[in-house]
CSV table of C-alpha atoms in Angstrom, one decimal:
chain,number,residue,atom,x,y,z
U,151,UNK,CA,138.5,111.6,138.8
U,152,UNK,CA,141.0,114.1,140.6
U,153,UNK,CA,139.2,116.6,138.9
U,154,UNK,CA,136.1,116.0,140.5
U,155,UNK,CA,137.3,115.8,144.0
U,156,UNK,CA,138.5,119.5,144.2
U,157,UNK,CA,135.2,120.5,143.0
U,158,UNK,CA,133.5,118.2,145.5
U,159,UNK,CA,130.4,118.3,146.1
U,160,UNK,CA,128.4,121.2,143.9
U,161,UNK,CA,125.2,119.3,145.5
U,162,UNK,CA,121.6,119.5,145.6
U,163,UNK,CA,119.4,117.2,148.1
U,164,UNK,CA,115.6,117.9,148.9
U,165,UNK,CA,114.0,115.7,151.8
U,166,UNK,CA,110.4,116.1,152.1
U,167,UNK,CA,108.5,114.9,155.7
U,168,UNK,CA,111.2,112.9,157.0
U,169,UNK,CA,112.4,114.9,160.7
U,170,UNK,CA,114.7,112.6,162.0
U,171,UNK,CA,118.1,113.3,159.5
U,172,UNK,CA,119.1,116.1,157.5
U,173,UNK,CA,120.7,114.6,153.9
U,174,UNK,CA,119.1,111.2,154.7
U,175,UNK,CA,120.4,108.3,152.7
U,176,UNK,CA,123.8,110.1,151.8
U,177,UNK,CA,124.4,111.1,154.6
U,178,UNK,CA,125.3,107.2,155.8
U,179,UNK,CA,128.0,106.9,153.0
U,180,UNK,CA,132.0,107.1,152.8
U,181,UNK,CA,131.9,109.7,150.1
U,182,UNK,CA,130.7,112.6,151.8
U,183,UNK,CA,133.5,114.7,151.8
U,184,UNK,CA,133.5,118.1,154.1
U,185,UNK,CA,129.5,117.2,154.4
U,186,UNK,CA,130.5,114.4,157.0
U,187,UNK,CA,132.0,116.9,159.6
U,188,UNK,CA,128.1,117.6,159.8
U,189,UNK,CA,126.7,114.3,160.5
U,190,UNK,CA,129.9,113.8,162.8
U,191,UNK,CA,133.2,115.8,162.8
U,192,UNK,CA,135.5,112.8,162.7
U,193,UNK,CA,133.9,111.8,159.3
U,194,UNK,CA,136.9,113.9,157.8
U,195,UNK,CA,139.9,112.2,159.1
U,196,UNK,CA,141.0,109.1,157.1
U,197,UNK,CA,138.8,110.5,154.2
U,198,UNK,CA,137.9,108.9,150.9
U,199,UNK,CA,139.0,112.5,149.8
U,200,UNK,CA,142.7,113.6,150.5
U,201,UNK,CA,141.2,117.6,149.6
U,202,UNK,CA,137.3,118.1,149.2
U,203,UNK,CA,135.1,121.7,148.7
U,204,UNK,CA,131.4,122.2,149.1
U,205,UNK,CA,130.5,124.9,147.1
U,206,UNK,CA,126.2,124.2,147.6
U,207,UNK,CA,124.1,121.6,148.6
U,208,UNK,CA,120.3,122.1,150.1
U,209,UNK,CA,118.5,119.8,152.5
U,210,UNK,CA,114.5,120.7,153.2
U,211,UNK,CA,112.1,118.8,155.5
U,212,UNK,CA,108.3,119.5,156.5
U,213,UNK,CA,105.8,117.8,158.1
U,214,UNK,CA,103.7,117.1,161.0
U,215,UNK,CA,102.1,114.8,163.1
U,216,UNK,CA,98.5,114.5,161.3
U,217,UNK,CA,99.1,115.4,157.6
U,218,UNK,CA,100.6,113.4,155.0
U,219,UNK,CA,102.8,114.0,151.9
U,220,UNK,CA,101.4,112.7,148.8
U,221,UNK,CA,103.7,112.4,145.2
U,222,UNK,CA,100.4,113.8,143.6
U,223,UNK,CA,101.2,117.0,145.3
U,224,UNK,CA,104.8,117.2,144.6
U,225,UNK,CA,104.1,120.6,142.3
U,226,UNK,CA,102.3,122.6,144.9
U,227,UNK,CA,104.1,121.0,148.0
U,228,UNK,CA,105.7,124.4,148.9
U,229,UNK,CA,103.1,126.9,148.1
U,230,UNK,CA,101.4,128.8,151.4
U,231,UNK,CA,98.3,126.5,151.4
U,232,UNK,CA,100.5,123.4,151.4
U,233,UNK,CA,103.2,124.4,154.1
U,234,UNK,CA,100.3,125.5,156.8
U,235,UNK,CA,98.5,122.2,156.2
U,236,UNK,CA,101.7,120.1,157.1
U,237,UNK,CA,102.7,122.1,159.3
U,238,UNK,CA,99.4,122.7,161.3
U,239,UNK,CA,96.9,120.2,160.0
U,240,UNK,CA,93.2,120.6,159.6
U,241,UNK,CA,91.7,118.5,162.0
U,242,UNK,CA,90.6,118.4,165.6
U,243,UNK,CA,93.2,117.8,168.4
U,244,UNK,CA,96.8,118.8,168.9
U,245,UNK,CA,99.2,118.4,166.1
U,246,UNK,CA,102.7,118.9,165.8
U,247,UNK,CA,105.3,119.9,162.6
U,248,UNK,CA,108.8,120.8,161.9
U,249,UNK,CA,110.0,123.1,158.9
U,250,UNK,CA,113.6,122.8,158.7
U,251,UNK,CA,116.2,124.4,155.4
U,252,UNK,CA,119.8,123.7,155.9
U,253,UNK,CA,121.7,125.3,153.0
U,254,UNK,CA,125.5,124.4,153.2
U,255,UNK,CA,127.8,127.3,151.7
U,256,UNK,CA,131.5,127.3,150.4
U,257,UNK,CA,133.0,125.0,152.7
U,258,UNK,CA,136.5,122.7,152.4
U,259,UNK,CA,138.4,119.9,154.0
U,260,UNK,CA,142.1,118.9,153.7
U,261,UNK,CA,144.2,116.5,155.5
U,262,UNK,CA,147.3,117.1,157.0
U,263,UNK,CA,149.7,113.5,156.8
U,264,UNK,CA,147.7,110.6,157.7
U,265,UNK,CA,146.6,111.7,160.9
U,266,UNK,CA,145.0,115.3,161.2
U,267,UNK,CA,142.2,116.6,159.3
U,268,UNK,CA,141.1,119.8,159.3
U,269,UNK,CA,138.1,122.1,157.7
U,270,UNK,CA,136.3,124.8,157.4
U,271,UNK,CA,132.3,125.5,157.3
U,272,UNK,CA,130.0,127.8,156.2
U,273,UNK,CA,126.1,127.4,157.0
U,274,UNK,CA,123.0,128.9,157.4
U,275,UNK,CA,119.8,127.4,158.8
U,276,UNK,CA,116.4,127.8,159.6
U,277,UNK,CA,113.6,125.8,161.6
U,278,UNK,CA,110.0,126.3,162.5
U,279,UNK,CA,108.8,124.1,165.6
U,280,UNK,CA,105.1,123.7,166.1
U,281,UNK,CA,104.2,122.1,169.0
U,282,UNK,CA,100.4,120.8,170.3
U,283,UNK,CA,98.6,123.7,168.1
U,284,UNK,CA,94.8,122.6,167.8
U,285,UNK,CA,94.6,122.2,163.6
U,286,UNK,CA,91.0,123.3,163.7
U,287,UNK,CA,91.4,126.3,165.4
U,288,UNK,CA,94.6,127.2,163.2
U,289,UNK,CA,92.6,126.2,160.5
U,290,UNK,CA,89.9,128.9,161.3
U,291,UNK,CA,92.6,131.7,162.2
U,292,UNK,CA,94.3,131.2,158.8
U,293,UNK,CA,91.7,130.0,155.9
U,294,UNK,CA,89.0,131.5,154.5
U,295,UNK,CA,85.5,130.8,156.0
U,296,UNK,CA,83.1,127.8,155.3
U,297,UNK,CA,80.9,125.6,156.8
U,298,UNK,CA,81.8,123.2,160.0
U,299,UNK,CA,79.3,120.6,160.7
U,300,UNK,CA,81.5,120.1,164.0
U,301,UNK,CA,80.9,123.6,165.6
U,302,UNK,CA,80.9,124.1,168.7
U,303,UNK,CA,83.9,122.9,169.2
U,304,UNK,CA,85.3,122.5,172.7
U,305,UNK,CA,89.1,123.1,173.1
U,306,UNK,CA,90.7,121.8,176.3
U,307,UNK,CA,94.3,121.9,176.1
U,308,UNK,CA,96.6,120.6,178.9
U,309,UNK,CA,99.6,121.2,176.8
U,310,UNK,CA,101.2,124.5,175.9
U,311,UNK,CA,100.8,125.5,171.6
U,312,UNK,CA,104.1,126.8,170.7
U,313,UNK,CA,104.9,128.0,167.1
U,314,UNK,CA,108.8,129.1,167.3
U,315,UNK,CA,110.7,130.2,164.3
U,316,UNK,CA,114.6,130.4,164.1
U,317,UNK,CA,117.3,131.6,161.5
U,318,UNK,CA,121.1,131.3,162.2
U,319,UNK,CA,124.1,131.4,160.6
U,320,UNK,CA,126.9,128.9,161.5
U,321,UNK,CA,130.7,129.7,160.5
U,322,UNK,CA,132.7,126.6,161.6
U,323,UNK,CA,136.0,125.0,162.0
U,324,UNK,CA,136.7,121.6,162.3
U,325,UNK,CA,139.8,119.5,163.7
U,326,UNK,CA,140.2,115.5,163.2
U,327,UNK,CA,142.7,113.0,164.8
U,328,UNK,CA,143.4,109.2,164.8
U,329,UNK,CA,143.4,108.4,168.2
U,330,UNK,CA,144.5,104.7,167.7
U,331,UNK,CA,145.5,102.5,165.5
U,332,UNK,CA,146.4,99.0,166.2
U,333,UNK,CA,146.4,96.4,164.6
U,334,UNK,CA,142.3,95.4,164.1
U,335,UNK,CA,141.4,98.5,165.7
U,336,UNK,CA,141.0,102.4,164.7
U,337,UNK,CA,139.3,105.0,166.2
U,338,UNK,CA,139.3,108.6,165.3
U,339,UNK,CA,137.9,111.5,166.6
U,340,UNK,CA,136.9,115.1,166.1
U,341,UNK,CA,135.4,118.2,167.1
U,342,UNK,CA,133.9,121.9,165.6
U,343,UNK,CA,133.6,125.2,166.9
U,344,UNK,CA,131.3,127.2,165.8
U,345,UNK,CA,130.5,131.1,165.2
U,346,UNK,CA,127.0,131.4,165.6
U,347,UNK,CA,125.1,134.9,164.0
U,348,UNK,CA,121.6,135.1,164.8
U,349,UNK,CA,119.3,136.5,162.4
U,350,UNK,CA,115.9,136.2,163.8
U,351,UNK,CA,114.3,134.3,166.6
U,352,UNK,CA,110.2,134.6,167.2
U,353,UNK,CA,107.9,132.9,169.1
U,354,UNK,CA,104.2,132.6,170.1
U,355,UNK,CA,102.4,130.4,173.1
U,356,UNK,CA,99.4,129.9,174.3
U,357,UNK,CA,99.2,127.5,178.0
U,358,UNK,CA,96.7,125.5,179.1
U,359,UNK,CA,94.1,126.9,176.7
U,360,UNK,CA,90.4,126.2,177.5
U,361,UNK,CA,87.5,127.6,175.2
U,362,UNK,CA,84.5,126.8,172.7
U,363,UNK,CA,85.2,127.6,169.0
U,364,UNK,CA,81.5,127.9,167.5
U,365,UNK,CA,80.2,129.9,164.3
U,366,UNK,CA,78.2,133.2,163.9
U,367,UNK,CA,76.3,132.5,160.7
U,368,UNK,CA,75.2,136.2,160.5
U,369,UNK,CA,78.7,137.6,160.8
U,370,UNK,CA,80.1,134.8,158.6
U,371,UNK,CA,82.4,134.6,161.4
U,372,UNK,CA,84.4,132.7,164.1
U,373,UNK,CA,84.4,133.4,167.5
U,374,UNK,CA,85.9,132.1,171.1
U,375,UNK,CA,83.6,132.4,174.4
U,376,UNK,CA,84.5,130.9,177.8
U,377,UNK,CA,88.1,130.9,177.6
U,378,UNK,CA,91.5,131.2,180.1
U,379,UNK,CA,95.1,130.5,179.7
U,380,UNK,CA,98.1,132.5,178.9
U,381,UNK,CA,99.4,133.4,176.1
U,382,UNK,CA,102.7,135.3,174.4
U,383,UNK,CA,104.3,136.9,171.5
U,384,UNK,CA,108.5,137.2,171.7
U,385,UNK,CA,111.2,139.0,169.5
U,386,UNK,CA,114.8,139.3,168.9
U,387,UNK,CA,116.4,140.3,165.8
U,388,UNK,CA,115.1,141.3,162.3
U,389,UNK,CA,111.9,142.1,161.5
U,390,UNK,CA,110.7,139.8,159.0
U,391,UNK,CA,107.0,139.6,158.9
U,392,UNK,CA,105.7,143.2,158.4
U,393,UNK,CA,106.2,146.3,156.3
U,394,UNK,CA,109.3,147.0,158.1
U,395,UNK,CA,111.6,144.1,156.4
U,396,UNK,CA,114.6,144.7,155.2
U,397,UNK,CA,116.8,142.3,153.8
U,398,UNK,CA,119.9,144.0,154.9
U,399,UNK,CA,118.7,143.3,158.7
U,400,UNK,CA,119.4,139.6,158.3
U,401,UNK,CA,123.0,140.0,157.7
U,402,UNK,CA,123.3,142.3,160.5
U,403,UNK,CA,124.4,139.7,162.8
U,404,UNK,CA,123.7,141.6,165.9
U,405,UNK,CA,122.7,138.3,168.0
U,406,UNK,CA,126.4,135.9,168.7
U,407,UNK,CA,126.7,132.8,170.7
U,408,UNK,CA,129.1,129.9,169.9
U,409,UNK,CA,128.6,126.7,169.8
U,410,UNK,CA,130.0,123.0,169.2
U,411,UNK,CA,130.2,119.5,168.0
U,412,UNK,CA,131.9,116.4,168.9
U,413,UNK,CA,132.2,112.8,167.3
U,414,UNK,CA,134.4,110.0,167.5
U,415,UNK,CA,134.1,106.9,165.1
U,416,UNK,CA,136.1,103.5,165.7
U,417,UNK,CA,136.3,101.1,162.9
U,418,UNK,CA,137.3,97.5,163.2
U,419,UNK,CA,139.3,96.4,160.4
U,420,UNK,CA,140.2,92.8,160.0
U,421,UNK,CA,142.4,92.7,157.1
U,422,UNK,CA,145.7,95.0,157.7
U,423,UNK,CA,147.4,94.7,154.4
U,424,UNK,CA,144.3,97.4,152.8
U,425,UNK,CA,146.0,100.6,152.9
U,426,UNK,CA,144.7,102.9,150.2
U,427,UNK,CA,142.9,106.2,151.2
U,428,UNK,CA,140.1,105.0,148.1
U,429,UNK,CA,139.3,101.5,149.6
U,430,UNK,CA,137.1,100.7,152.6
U,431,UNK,CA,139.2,99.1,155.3
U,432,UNK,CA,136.7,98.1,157.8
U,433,UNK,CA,133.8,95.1,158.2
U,434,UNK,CA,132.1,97.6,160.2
U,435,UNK,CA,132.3,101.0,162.0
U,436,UNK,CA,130.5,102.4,165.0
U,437,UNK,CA,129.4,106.2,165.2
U,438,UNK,CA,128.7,108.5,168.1
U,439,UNK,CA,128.6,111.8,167.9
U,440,UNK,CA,127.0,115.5,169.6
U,441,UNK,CA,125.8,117.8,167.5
U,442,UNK,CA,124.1,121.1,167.9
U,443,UNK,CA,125.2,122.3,172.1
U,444,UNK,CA,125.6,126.4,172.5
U,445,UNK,CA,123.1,129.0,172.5
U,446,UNK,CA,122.5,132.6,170.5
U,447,UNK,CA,121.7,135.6,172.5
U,448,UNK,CA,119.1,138.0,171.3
U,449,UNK,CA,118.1,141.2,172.8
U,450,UNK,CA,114.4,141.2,172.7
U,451,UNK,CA,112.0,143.1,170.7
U,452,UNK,CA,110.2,144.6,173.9
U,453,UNK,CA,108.3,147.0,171.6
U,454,UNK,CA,106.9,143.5,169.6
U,455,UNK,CA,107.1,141.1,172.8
U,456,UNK,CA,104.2,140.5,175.6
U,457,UNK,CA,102.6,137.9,177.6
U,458,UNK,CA,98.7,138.0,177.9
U,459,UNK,CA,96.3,136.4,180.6
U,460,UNK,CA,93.0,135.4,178.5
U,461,UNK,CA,89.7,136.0,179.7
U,462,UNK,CA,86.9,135.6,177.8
U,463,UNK,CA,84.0,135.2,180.3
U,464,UNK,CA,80.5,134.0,180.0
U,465,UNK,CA,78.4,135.7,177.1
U,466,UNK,CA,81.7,137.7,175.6
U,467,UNK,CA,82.9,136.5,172.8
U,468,UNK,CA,86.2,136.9,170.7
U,469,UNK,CA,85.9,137.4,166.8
U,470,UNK,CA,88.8,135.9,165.0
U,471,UNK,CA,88.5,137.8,162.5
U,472,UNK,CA,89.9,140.4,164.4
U,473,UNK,CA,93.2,139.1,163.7
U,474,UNK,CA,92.7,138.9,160.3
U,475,UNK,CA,95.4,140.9,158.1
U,476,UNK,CA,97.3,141.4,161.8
U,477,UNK,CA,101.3,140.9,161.1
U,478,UNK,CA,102.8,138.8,163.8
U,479,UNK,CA,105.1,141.5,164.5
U,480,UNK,CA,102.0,143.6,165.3
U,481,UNK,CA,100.5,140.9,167.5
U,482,UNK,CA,101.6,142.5,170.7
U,483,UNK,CA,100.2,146.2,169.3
U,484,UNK,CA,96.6,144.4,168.8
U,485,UNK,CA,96.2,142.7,172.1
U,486,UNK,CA,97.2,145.8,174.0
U,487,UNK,CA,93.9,147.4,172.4
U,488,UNK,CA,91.6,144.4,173.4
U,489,UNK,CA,92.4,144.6,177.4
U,490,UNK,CA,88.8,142.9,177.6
U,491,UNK,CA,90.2,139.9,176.6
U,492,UNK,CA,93.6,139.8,177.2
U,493,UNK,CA,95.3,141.2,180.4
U,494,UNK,CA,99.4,142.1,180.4
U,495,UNK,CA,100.9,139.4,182.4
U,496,UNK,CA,103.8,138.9,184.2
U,497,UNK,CA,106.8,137.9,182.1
U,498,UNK,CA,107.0,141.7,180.0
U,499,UNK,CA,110.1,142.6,181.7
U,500,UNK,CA,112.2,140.1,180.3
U,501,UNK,CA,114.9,141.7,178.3
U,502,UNK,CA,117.1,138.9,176.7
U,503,UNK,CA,116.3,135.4,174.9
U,504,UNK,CA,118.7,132.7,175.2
U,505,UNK,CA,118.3,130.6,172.3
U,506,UNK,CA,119.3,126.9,172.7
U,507,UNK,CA,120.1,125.2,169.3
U,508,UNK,CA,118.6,121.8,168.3
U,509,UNK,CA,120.9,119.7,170.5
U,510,UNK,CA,121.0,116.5,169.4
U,511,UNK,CA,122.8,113.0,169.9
U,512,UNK,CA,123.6,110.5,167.4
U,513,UNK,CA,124.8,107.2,166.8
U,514,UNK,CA,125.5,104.3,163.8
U,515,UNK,CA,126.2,101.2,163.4
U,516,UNK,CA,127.7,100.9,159.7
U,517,UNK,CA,128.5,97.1,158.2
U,518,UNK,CA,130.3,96.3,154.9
U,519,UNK,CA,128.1,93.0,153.1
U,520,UNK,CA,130.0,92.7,150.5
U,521,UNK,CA,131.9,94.6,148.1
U,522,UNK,CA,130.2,98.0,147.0
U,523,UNK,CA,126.9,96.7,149.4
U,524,UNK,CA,126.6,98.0,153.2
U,525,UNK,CA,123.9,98.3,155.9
U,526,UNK,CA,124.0,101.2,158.2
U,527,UNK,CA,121.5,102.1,161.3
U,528,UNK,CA,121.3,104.9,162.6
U,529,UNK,CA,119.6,106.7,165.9
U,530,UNK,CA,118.7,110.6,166.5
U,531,UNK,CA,117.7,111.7,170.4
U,532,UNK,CA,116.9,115.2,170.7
U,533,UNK,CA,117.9,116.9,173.7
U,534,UNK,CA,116.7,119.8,173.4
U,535,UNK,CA,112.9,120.8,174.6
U,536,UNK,CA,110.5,123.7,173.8
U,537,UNK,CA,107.9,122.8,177.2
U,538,UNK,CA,109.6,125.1,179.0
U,539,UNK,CA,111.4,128.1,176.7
U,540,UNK,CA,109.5,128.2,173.7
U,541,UNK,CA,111.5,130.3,171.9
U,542,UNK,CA,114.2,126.9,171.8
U,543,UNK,CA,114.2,124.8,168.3
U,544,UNK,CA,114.5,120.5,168.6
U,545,UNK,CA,114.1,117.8,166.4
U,546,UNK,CA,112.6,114.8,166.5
U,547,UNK,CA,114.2,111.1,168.0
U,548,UNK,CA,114.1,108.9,165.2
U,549,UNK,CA,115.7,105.5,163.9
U,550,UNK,CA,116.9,105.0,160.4
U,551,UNK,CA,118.1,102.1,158.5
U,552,UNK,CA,119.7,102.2,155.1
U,553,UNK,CA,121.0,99.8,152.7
U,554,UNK,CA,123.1,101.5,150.3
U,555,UNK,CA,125.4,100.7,147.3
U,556,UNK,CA,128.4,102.8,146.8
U,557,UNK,CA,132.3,103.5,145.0
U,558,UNK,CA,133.8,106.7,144.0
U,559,UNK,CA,131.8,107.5,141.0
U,560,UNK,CA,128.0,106.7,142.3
U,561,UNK,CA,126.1,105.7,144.9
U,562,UNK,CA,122.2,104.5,145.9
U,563,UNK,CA,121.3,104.6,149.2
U,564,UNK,CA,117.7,103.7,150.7
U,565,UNK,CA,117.0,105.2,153.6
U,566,UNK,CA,114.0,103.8,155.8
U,567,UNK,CA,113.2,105.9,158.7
U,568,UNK,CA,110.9,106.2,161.8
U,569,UNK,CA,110.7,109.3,164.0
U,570,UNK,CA,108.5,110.7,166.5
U,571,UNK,CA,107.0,113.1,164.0
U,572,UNK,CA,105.8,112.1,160.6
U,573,UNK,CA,106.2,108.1,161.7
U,574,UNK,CA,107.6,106.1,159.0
U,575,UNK,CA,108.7,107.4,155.9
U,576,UNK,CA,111.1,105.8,153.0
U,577,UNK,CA,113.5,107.4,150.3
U,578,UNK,CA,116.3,107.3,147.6
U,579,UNK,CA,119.1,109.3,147.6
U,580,UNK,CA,121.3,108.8,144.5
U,581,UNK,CA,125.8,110.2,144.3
U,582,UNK,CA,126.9,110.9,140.7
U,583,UNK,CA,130.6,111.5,141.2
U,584,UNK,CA,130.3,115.2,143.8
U,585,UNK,CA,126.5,115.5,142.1
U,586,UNK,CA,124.1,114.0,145.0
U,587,UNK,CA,120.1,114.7,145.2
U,588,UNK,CA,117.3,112.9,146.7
U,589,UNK,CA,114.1,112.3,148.8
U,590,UNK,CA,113.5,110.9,152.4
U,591,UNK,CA,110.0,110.0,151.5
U,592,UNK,CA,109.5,109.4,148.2
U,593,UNK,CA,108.7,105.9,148.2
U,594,UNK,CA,106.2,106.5,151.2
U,595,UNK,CA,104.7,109.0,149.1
U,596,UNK,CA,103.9,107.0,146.1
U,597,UNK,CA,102.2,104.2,148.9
């Protein structure tokens, strides 16, 4: 068993439509070694693990607010057609989604006496927000033709359509401290600081969009008439849409910021005599903790990055077929030849993004039934919003309850959640000794 601790936790975990927790299910449990210092730094001092290394574990999430995840399509559930359906939908109205990959590197833990922790991180990340995009008229932009018995189709959008795209890598170190204990009482806390390299950051807008989406049937085409709004294309970092990609651009690093967590965790523990690192001490255990607070600086992409005023006026109308085979990088490029439609607008001169990361808050309520058997609850508010600075990634609030069985060598752990998002979604998340993999929907997705 000492064995497997120093390898800790060689892991693999794949959640599909559930935005409110990265690693859900496992992510509630004693046993998560180094992991915990990302659910909440604290999570490291007065470990089950005296020493602990990550050397891989994967989380994934997608979904959005009008698409659902069915087991059926667990084969083709991340091929092109798939991800733009959940993450834009295909019918009328506003809909919202969230791509998010979290791939934890080598990372390790240790504990110095019984008081300090300490650890070091490795991480890279990327998310996808899409915000109040009309699914039809995605749907049109990005699929082949057919028929629409609902054309003409009148869009009237008091919200702004963001699609904002971010990739970052995190190098972290984390330090762990009992802060009391007396008696009945312990509480611990913790905090990270974190190197933040930016690899790409795009973003496109459209405000207060009003048009008519309607069908030429001799073109076999799609076209806009009567519209207005704004809309804009931004850039910092790599290229990774067009010709121009290089993979070496990505681990240039040439966009820094820092950034931060903070947790503490207090623990009531009625019987004094249990001592042992290996055995749970407590009837129950509160978490709080803030995750996610700095920002990356990017130098934007003015050559790629532009902000439009539409007009579209009476009998003109707008082909979308003219952005068909259009690279988002070339976006800018193409509207600057179709000054009929859309007009530079103020906002060009802008020559820096400051990129917020996905700020959230955090808190659980863990209780020991009996034995191996616990209940934890757990809350997710996002503070961080996109209304305003598109180019920003959030999550999603969200509540999650999870009963869970659990010792050294394995663990099962059900989580039930309910966010903002994708609404209510169930798993299973199953702990061999450091093996752990599982799903944050796939009960809802056999219903």
């Amino acid at each position: 068993m000492k064995k497997l601790q120093w390898l800790g936790c060689l892991s693999l975990l794949i959640s599909v439509s559930t935005m409110a927790q990265d690693f859900p299910g496992y992510r509630a449990g004693n046993y998560t070694g180094v992991n915990g210092v990302f659910f909440n730094p604290s999570n490291i001092v007065d470990s089950r693990y005296k020493f602990d290394i990550n050397l891989f574990s994967l989380n994934t999430s997608l979904g959005n607010s009008s698409a659902s995840f069915k087991l059926e399509d667990l084969g083709n559930s991340f091929d092109t057609d798939s991800i733009k359906t959940q993450l834009f939908g295909d019918k009328a109205g506003p809909a919202s989604g969230l791509l998010s990959v979290n791939l934890v590197g080598p990372s390790f833990m240790f504990n110095v006496g019984k008081k300090m922790s300490f650890a070091l991180t490795t991480r890279a990340r990327t998310i996808v927000n899409i915000k109040n995009i009309d699914g039809k008229l995605a749907n049109k932009l990005m699929d082949d033709f057919s028929e629409d018995a609902d054309l003409p189709y009148s869009i009237s959008s008091n919200e702004n359509m963001i699609v904002s795209a971010n990739g970052w890598a995190e190098f972290g170190a984390s330090m762990g401290r009992v802060l009391m204990n007396k008696g009945k009482h312990f509480l611990k806390g913790g905090i990270t600081l974190k190197y933040l390299a930016g690899a790409a950051n795009s973003h496109l807008y459209i405000n207060k969009l009003n048009a008519t989406l309607n069908e030429d049937a001799v073109a076999d085409d799609y076209y806009l008439t009567n519209g207005s709004g704004t809309l804009g294309v931004g850039f910092g970092g790599a290229k990774i849409f067009g010709d121009d990609f290089q993979a070496d651009d990505l681990l240039a690093f040439k966009s820094t910021g820092f950034g931060g967590d903070i947790g503490f965790v207090y623990e009531y523990r009625p019987d004094e005599s249990i001592q042992s690192r290996e055995a749970n001490k407590y009837r129950f255990r509160v978490g709080a903790a803030l995750l996610d607070v700095g920002t990356i600086k990017y130098v934007k992409d003015m050559s790629r990055s532009g902000a439009y005023t539409i007009d579209i006026d009476g009998a003109d109308k707008f082909y979308l077929s003219e952005m068909d085979d259009v690279e988002l990088d070339d976006y800018k490029s193409k509207l600057d030849d179709l000054p009929d439609y859309f007009t530079p607008a103020a906002g060009n001169g802008e020559s820096n993004l400051k990129v917020s990361l996905p700020t959230t808050l955090q808190v659980d309520v863990d209780y020991h039934i009996y034995r191996g058997f616990y209940l934890n609850a757990a809350g997710q508010f996002s503070l961080s919003k996109l209304e305003k600075k598109p180019y920003n990634s959030q999550y999603y609030n969200g509540f999650t309850a999870t009963p869970r069985f659990e010792g050294r060598a394995f663990g099962l752990y059900v989580p039930i959640n309910y966010n903002d998002l994708t609404k209510l979604n169930a798993g299973v998340s199953l702990r061999m000794g450091p093996l752990f993999v599982g799903s944050g929907s796939i009960l809802t997705a056999l219903m």
